PDB file of C-alpha atoms in Angstrom:
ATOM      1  CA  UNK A1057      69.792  19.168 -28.062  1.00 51.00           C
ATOM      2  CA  UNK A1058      69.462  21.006 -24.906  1.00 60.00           C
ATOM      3  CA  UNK A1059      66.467  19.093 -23.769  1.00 61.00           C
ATOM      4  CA  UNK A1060      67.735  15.214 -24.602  1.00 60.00           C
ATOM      5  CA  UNK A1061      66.681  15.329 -28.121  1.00 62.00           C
ATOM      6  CA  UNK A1062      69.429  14.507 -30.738  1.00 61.00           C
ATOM      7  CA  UNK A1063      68.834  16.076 -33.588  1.00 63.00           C
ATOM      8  CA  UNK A1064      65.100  17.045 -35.009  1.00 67.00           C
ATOM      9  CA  UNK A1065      64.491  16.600 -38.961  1.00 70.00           C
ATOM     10  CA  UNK A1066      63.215  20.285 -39.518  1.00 77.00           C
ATOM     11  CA  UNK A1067      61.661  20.265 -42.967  1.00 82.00           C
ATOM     12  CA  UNK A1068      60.435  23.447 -44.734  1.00 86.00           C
ATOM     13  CA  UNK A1069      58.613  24.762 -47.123  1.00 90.00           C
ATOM     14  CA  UNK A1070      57.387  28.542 -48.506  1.00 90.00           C
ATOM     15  CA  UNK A1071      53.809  28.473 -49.588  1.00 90.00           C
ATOM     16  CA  UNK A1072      52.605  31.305 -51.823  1.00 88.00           C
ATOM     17  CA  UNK A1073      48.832  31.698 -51.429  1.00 83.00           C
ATOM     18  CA  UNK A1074      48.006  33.418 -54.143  1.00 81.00           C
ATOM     19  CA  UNK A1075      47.927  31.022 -57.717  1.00 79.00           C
ATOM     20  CA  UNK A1076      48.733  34.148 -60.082  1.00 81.00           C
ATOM     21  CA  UNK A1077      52.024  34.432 -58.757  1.00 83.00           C
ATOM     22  CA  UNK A1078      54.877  33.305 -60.993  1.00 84.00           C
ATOM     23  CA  UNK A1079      57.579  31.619 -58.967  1.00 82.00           C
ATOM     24  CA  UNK A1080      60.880  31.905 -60.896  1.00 83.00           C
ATOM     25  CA  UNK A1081      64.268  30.911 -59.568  1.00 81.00           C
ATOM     26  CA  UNK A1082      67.612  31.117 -61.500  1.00 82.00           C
ATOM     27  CA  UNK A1083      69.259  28.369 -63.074  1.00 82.00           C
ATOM     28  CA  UNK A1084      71.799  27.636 -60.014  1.00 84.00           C
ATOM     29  CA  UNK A1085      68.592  27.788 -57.863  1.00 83.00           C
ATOM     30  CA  UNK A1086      66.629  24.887 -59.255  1.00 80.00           C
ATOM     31  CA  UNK A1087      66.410  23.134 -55.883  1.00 82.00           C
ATOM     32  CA  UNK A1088      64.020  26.057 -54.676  1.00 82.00           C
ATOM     33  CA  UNK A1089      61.003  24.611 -56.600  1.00 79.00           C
ATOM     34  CA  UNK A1090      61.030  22.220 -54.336  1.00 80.00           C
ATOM     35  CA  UNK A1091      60.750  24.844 -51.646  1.00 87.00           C
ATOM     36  CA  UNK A1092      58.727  27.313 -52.890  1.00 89.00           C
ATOM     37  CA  UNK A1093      55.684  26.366 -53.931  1.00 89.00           C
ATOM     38  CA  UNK A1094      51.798  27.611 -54.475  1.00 89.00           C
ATOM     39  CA  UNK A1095      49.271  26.190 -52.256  1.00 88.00           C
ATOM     40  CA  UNK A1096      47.764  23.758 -54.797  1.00 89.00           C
ATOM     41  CA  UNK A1097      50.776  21.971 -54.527  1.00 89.00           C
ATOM     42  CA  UNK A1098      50.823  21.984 -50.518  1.00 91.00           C
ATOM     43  CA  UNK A1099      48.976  18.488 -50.087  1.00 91.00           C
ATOM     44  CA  UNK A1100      51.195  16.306 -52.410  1.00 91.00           C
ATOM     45  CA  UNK A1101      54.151  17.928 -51.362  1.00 89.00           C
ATOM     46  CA  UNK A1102      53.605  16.935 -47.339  1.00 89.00           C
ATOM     47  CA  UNK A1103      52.727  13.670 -48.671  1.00 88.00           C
ATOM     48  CA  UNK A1104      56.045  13.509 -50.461  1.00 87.00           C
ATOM     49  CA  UNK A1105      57.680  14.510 -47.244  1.00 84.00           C
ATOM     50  CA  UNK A1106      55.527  11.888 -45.308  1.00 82.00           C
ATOM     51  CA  UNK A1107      56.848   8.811 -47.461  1.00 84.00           C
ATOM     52  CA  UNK A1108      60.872  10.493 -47.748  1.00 81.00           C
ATOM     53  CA  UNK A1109      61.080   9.796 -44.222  1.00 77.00           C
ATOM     54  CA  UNK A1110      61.153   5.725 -43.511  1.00 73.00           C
ATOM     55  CA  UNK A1111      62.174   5.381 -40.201  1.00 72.00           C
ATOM     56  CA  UNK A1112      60.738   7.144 -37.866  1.00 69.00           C
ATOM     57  CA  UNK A1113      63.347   8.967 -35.880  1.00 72.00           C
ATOM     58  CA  UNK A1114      61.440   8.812 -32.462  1.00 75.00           C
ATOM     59  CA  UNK A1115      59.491   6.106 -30.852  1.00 80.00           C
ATOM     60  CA  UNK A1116      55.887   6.885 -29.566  1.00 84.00           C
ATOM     61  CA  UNK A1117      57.051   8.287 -25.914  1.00 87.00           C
ATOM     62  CA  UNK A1118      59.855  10.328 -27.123  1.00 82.00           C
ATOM     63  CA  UNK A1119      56.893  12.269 -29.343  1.00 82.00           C
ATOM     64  CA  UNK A1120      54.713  13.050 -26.785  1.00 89.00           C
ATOM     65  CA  UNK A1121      57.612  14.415 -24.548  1.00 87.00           C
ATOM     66  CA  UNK A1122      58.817  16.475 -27.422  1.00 84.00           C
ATOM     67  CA  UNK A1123      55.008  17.849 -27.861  1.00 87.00           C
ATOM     68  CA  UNK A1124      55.612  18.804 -23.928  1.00 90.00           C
ATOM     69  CA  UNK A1125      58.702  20.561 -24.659  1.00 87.00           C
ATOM     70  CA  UNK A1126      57.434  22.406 -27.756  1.00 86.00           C
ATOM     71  CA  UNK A1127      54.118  23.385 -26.071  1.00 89.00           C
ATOM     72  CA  UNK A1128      55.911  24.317 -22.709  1.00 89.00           C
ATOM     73  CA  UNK A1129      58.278  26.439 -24.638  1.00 86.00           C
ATOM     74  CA  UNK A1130      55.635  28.092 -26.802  1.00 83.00           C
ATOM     75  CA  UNK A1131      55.194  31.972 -27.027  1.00 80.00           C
ATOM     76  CA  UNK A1132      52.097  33.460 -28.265  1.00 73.00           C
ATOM     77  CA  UNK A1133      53.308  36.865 -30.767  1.00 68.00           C
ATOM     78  CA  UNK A1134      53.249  39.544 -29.567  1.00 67.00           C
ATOM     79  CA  UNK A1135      52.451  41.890 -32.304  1.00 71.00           C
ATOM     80  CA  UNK A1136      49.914  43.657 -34.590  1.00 76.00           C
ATOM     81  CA  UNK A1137      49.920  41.776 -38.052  1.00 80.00           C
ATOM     82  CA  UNK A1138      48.558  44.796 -39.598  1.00 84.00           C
ATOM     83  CA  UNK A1139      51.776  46.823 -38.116  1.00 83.00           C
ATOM     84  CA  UNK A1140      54.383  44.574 -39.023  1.00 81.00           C
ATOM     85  CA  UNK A1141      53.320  44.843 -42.721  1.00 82.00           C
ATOM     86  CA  UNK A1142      52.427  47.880 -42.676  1.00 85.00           C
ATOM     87  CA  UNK A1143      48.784  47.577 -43.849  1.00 85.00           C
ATOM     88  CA  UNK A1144      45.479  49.879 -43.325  1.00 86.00           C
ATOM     89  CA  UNK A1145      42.451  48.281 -41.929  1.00 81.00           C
ATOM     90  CA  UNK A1146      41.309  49.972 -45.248  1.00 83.00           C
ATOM     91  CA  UNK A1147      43.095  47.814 -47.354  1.00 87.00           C
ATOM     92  CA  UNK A1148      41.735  43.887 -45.900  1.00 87.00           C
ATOM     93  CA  UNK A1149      39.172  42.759 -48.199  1.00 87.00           C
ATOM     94  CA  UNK A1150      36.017  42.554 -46.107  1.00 91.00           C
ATOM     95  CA  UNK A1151      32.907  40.827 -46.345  1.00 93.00           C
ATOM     96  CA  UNK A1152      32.626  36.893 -45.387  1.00 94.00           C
ATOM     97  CA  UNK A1153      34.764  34.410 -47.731  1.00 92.00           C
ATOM     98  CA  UNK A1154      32.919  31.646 -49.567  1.00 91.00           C
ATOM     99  CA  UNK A1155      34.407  28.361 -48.561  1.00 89.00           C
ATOM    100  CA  UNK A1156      33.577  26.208 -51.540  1.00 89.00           C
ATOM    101  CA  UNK A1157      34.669  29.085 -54.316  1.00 89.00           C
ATOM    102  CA  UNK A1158      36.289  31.549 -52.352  1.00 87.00           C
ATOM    103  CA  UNK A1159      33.712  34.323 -53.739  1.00 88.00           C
ATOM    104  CA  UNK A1160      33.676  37.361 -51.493  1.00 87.00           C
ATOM    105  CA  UNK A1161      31.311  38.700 -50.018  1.00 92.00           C
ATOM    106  CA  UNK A1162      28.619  36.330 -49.446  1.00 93.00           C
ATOM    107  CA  UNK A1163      24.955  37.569 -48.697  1.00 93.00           C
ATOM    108  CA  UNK A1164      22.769  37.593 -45.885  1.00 92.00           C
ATOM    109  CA  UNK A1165      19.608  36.025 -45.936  1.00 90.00           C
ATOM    110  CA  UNK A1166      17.493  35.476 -43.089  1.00 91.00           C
ATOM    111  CA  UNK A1167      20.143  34.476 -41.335  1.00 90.00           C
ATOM    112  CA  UNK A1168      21.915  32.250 -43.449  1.00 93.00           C
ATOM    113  CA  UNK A1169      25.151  33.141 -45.620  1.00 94.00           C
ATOM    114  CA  UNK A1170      24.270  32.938 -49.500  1.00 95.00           C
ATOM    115  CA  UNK A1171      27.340  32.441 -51.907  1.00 93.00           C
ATOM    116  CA  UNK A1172      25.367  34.315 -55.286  1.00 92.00           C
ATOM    117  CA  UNK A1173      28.091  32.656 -56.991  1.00 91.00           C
ATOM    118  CA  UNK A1174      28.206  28.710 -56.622  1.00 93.00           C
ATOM    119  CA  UNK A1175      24.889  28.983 -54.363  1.00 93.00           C
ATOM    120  CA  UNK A1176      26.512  27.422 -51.328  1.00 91.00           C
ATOM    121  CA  UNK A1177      24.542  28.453 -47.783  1.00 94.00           C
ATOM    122  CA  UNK A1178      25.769  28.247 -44.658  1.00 93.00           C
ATOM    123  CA  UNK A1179      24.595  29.400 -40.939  1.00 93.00           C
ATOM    124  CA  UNK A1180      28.117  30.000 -39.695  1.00 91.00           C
ATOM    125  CA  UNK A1181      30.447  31.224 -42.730  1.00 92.00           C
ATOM    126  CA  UNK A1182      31.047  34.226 -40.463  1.00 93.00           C
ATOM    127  CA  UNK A1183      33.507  32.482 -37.657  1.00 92.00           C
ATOM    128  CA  UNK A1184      35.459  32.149 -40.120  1.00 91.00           C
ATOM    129  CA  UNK A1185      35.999  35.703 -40.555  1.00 92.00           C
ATOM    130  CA  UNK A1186      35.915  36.832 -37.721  1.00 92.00           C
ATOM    131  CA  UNK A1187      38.593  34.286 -36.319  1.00 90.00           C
ATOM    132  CA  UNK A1188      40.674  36.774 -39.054  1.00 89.00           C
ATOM    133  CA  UNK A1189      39.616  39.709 -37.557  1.00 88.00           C
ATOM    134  CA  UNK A1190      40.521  37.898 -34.037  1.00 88.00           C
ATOM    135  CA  UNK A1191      44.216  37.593 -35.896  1.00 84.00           C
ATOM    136  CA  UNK A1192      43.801  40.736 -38.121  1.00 86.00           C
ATOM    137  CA  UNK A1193      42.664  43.442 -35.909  1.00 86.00           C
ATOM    138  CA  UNK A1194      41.888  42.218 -32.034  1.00 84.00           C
ATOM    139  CA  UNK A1195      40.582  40.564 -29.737  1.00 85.00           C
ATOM    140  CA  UNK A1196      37.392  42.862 -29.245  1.00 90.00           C
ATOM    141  CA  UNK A1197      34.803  43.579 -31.235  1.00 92.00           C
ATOM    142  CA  UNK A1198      31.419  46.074 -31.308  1.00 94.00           C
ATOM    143  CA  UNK A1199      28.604  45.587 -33.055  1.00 93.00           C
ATOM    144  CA  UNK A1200      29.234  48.661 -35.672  1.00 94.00           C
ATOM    145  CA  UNK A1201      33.389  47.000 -35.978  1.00 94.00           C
ATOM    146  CA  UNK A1202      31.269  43.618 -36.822  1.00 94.00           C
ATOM    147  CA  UNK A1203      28.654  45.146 -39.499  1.00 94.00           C
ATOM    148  CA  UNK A1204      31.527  47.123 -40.898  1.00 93.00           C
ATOM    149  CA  UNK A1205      34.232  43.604 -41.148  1.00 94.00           C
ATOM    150  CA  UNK A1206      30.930  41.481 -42.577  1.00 94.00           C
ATOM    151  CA  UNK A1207      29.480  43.828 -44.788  1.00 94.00           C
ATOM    152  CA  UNK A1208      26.390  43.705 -42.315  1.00 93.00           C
ATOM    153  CA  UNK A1209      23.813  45.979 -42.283  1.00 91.00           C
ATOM    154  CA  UNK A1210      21.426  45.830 -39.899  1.00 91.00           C
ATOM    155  CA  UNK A1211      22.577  46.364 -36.249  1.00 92.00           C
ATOM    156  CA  UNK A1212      19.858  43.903 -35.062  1.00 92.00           C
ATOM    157  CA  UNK A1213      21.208  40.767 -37.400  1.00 93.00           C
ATOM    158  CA  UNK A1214      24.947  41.692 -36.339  1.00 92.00           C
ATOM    159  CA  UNK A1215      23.731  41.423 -32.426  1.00 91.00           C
ATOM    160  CA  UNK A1216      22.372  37.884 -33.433  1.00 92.00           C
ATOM    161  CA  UNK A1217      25.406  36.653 -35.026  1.00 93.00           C
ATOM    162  CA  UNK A1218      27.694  38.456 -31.656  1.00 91.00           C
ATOM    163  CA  UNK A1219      24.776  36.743 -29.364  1.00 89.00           C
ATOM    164  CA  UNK A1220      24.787  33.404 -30.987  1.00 90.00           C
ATOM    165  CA  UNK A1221      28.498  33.073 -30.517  1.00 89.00           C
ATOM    166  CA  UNK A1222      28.171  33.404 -26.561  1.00 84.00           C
ATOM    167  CA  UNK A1223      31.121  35.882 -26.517  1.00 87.00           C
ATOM    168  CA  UNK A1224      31.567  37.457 -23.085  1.00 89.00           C
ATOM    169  CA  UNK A1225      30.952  41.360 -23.034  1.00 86.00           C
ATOM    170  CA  UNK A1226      31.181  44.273 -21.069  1.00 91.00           C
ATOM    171  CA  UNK A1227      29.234  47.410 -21.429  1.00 89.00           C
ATOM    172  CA  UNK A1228      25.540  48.325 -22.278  1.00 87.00           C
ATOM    173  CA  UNK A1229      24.309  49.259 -25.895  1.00 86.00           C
ATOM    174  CA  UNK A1230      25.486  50.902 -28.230  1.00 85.00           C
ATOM    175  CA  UNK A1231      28.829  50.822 -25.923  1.00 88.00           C
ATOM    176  CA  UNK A1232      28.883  46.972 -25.255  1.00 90.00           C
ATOM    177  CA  UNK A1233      32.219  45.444 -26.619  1.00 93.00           C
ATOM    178  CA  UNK A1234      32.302  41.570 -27.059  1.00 93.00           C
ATOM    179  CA  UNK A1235      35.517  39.410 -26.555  1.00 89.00           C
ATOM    180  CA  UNK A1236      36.190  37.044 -29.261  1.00 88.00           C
ATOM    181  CA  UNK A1237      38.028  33.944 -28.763  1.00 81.00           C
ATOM    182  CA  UNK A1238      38.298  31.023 -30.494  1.00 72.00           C
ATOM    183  CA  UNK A1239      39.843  27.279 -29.541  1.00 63.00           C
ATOM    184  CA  UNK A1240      42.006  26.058 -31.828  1.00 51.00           C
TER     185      UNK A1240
END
């Protein structure tokens, strides 16, 4: 309101990532299973929420100015995700995530990442990880932090996958730290 808008339809939703939990609600609750919801159902419910809404509330140039406002207004967080809930580095699963099956960890290969369980191969399965350890842990990274995250282990193929990024770095050997960052 304070920056000409009336008001914004705010729609939400809880999505539970993992497909073994069992969502139950009691019976004065029912509405929440519209709410809460695994991430299977994720797709068909924004397309549920794309067709509820008929008339679009803003024209074109009132959009983009909102966009403005939003991104003007944003905050990056400030805080350690690990911290806030109260994890271990210890306790992530590490290795690099299969995309097809989700089979962790995935083998390397003369430089290639081998899923051993639906045979998918990929050259770059590891950005993916390591934009988590970007969110995880930090923004820096060595080479033994890398071998350790990936499951890696031979220094010389983790210094291929840090070189082949083009991260910048500071520091010589075994004390060179790399600077991960990633464009969203």
């Amino acid at each position: 309101m304070k920056n000409g808008f009336s008001a914004l339809p705010i729609l939400s939703l809880v999505v539970i990532s993992n497909p073994q939990t069992i969502i139950r609600t009691s019976p004065e609750n029912r509405k929440l299973h519209y709410k809460v919801i695994h991430r299977d159902m994720l797709p068909s419910n924004i397309n549920r929420i794309e067709q509820s809404i008929k008339n679009p509330t803003f024209c074109e140039k009132e959009l983009k100015k909102i966009i403005r406002v939003i991104n003007r207004n944003h905050i990056e967080a400030d805080f350690s995700v690990l911290e806030r809930y109260t994890l271990k580095p210890g306790e992530l699963i590490k290795g690099v995530i299969c995309e097809n099956c989700k089979e962790s960890p995935l083998l390397r290969r003369h430089g290639t990442w081998f899923c051993d369980n639906c045979q998918l191969l990929s050259k770059d399965a590891h950005i993916q990880a390591l934009q988590d350890y970007f969110i995880l842990i930090g923004s820096t990274i060595t080479n033994r932090q890398l071998r350790e995250f990936l499951l890696v282990s031979s220094s010389a193929s983790a210094t291929r996958i840090l070189q082949s990024l083009t991260l910048t770095s500071r520091g010589a050997n075994k004390g060179r730290v790399y600077s991960l960052s990633f464009n969203e």
